[in-house]
Amino acid sequence: MAKTAADCTTMAEIRENIDRVDQALMALFEERWSFIRRAAQIKAGLGIPADVPARVREVRDNAHRNAQAHGLDGDFYEEIWAQLIEHAIAYEKTQLGEG
């Protein structure tokens, strides 16, 4: 059953809700990845390379700022996003024959 952290009184409830949130995050990552796949298709048609440094910087900055806006460690989440970006660029390079 979905609860807030403050409503949890046992470790079982904490774990159940962490698992619930993790599943929701994976669904969001799946949706995010659908846009990565589509981006590769669009880039191929437009001749845009997989790695666009200005966009990479923008996404990393957004992650940092969004994390801080939620009271989280901006540096930590920016690094997580750096890994997501690196993985996406590697995928796009393969799709675009860059690599």
mmCIF file of C-alpha atoms in Angstrom:
data_model
loop_
_atom_site.group_PDB
_atom_site.id
_atom_site.type_symbol
_atom_site.label_atom_id
_atom_site.label_comp_id
_atom_site.label_asym_id
_atom_site.label_seq_id
_atom_site.Cartn_x
_atom_site.Cartn_y
_atom_site.Cartn_z
ATOM 1 C CA MET A 1 0.000 0.000 0.000
ATOM 2 C CA ALA A 2 1.377 3.392 -0.965
ATOM 3 C CA LYS A 3 2.407 5.468 2.014
ATOM 4 C CA THR A 4 4.522 8.508 2.640
ATOM 5 C CA ALA A 5 7.803 7.980 4.480
ATOM 6 C CA ALA A 6 6.341 9.685 7.554
ATOM 7 C CA ASP A 7 3.439 7.204 7.574
ATOM 8 C CA CYS A 8 5.738 4.160 7.661
ATOM 9 C CA THR A 9 6.273 2.613 11.068
ATOM 10 C CA THR A 10 8.120 -0.575 10.150
ATOM 11 C CA MET A 11 11.068 -1.490 7.980
ATOM 12 C CA ALA A 12 8.753 -3.755 5.977
ATOM 13 C CA GLU A 13 6.635 -0.729 5.065
ATOM 14 C CA ILE A 14 9.755 1.299 4.226
ATOM 15 C CA ARG A 15 11.056 -1.480 1.973
ATOM 16 C CA GLU A 16 7.687 -2.003 0.292
ATOM 17 C CA ASN A 17 7.441 1.686 -0.529
ATOM 18 C CA ILE A 18 11.030 1.963 -1.718
ATOM 19 C CA ASP A 19 10.316 -0.957 -4.065
ATOM 20 C CA ARG A 20 7.136 0.806 -5.246
ATOM 21 C CA VAL A 21 9.038 4.022 -5.954
ATOM 22 C CA ASP A 22 11.812 2.073 -7.723
ATOM 23 C CA GLN A 23 9.215 0.488 -10.025
ATOM 24 C CA ALA A 24 7.774 3.924 -10.785
ATOM 25 C CA LEU A 25 11.265 5.243 -11.537
ATOM 26 C CA MET A 26 11.873 2.366 -13.958
ATOM 27 C CA ALA A 27 8.637 3.178 -15.763
ATOM 28 C CA LEU A 28 9.838 6.777 -16.113
ATOM 29 C CA PHE A 29 13.252 5.614 -17.320
ATOM 30 C CA GLU A 30 11.487 3.425 -19.876
ATOM 31 C CA GLU A 31 9.537 6.463 -21.091
ATOM 32 C CA ARG A 32 12.737 8.536 -21.171
ATOM 33 C CA TRP A 33 14.439 5.822 -23.222
ATOM 34 C CA SER A 34 11.613 5.882 -25.780
ATOM 35 C CA PHE A 35 12.565 9.504 -26.440
ATOM 36 C CA ILE A 36 16.245 8.554 -26.779
ATOM 37 C CA ARG A 37 15.339 5.955 -29.413
ATOM 38 C CA ARG A 38 13.214 8.499 -31.261
ATOM 39 C CA ALA A 39 15.948 11.126 -31.011
ATOM 40 C CA ALA A 40 18.346 8.737 -32.757
ATOM 41 C CA GLN A 41 15.848 8.312 -35.585
ATOM 42 C CA ILE A 42 15.338 12.060 -35.966
ATOM 43 C CA LYS A 43 19.069 12.795 -35.727
ATOM 44 C CA ALA A 44 19.725 10.254 -38.479
ATOM 45 C CA GLY A 45 17.324 12.055 -40.795
ATOM 46 C CA LEU A 46 18.753 15.471 -40.011
ATOM 47 C CA GLY A 47 22.421 14.539 -39.941
ATOM 48 C CA ILE A 48 22.824 15.575 -36.295
ATOM 49 C CA PRO A 49 25.607 13.764 -34.422
ATOM 50 C CA ALA A 50 24.887 11.675 -31.348
ATOM 51 C CA ASP A 51 27.000 13.867 -29.085
ATOM 52 C CA VAL A 52 25.884 17.489 -28.951
ATOM 53 C CA PRO A 53 28.021 18.997 -26.164
ATOM 54 C CA ALA A 54 25.815 22.062 -25.597
ATOM 55 C CA ARG A 55 22.793 19.808 -25.063
ATOM 56 C CA VAL A 56 24.774 17.490 -22.797
ATOM 57 C CA ARG A 57 25.715 20.488 -20.631
ATOM 58 C CA GLU A 58 22.106 21.693 -20.616
ATOM 59 C CA VAL A 59 20.745 18.301 -19.482
ATOM 60 C CA ARG A 60 23.402 17.984 -16.769
ATOM 61 C CA ASP A 61 22.675 21.515 -15.542
ATOM 62 C CA ASN A 62 18.944 20.751 -15.530
ATOM 63 C CA ALA A 63 19.539 17.611 -13.469
ATOM 64 C CA HIS A 64 21.638 19.551 -10.970
ATOM 65 C CA ARG A 65 19.084 22.341 -10.665
ATOM 66 C CA ASN A 66 16.098 19.972 -10.489
ATOM 67 C CA ALA A 67 17.773 17.900 -7.780
ATOM 68 C CA GLN A 68 18.490 20.984 -5.703
ATOM 69 C CA ALA A 69 14.912 22.205 -6.169
ATOM 70 C CA HIS A 70 13.791 18.937 -4.545
ATOM 71 C CA GLY A 71 16.235 19.284 -1.650
ATOM 72 C CA LEU A 72 18.635 16.702 -3.092
ATOM 73 C CA ASP A 73 22.380 16.756 -3.689
ATOM 74 C CA GLY A 74 22.744 18.405 -7.093
ATOM 75 C CA ASP A 75 26.264 17.128 -7.709
ATOM 76 C CA PHE A 76 25.268 13.520 -7.018
ATOM 77 C CA TYR A 77 22.257 13.543 -9.319
ATOM 78 C CA GLU A 78 24.139 15.406 -12.036
ATOM 79 C CA GLU A 79 26.631 12.525 -12.025
ATOM 80 C CA ILE A 80 23.819 9.994 -12.336
ATOM 81 C CA TRP A 81 22.500 11.967 -15.304
ATOM 82 C CA ALA A 82 26.005 12.053 -16.781
ATOM 83 C CA GLN A 83 25.894 8.247 -16.837
ATOM 84 C CA LEU A 84 22.425 8.269 -18.417
ATOM 85 C CA ILE A 85 23.661 10.694 -21.065
ATOM 86 C CA GLU A 86 26.800 8.654 -21.743
ATOM 87 C CA HIS A 87 24.697 5.525 -22.230
ATOM 88 C CA ALA A 88 22.279 7.366 -24.538
ATOM 89 C CA ILE A 89 25.094 8.812 -26.634
ATOM 90 C CA ALA A 90 26.690 5.362 -26.997
ATOM 91 C CA TYR A 91 23.329 3.973 -28.173
ATOM 92 C CA GLU A 92 22.807 6.837 -30.614
ATOM 93 C CA LYS A 93 26.335 6.486 -31.992
ATOM 94 C CA THR A 94 25.625 2.842 -32.749
ATOM 95 C CA GLN A 95 22.316 3.705 -34.396
ATOM 96 C CA LEU A 96 23.899 6.503 -36.418
ATOM 97 C CA GLY A 97 26.895 4.435 -37.471
ATOM 98 C CA GLU A 98 29.289 6.743 -35.682
ATOM 99 C CA GLY A 99 30.914 4.212 -33.668
#
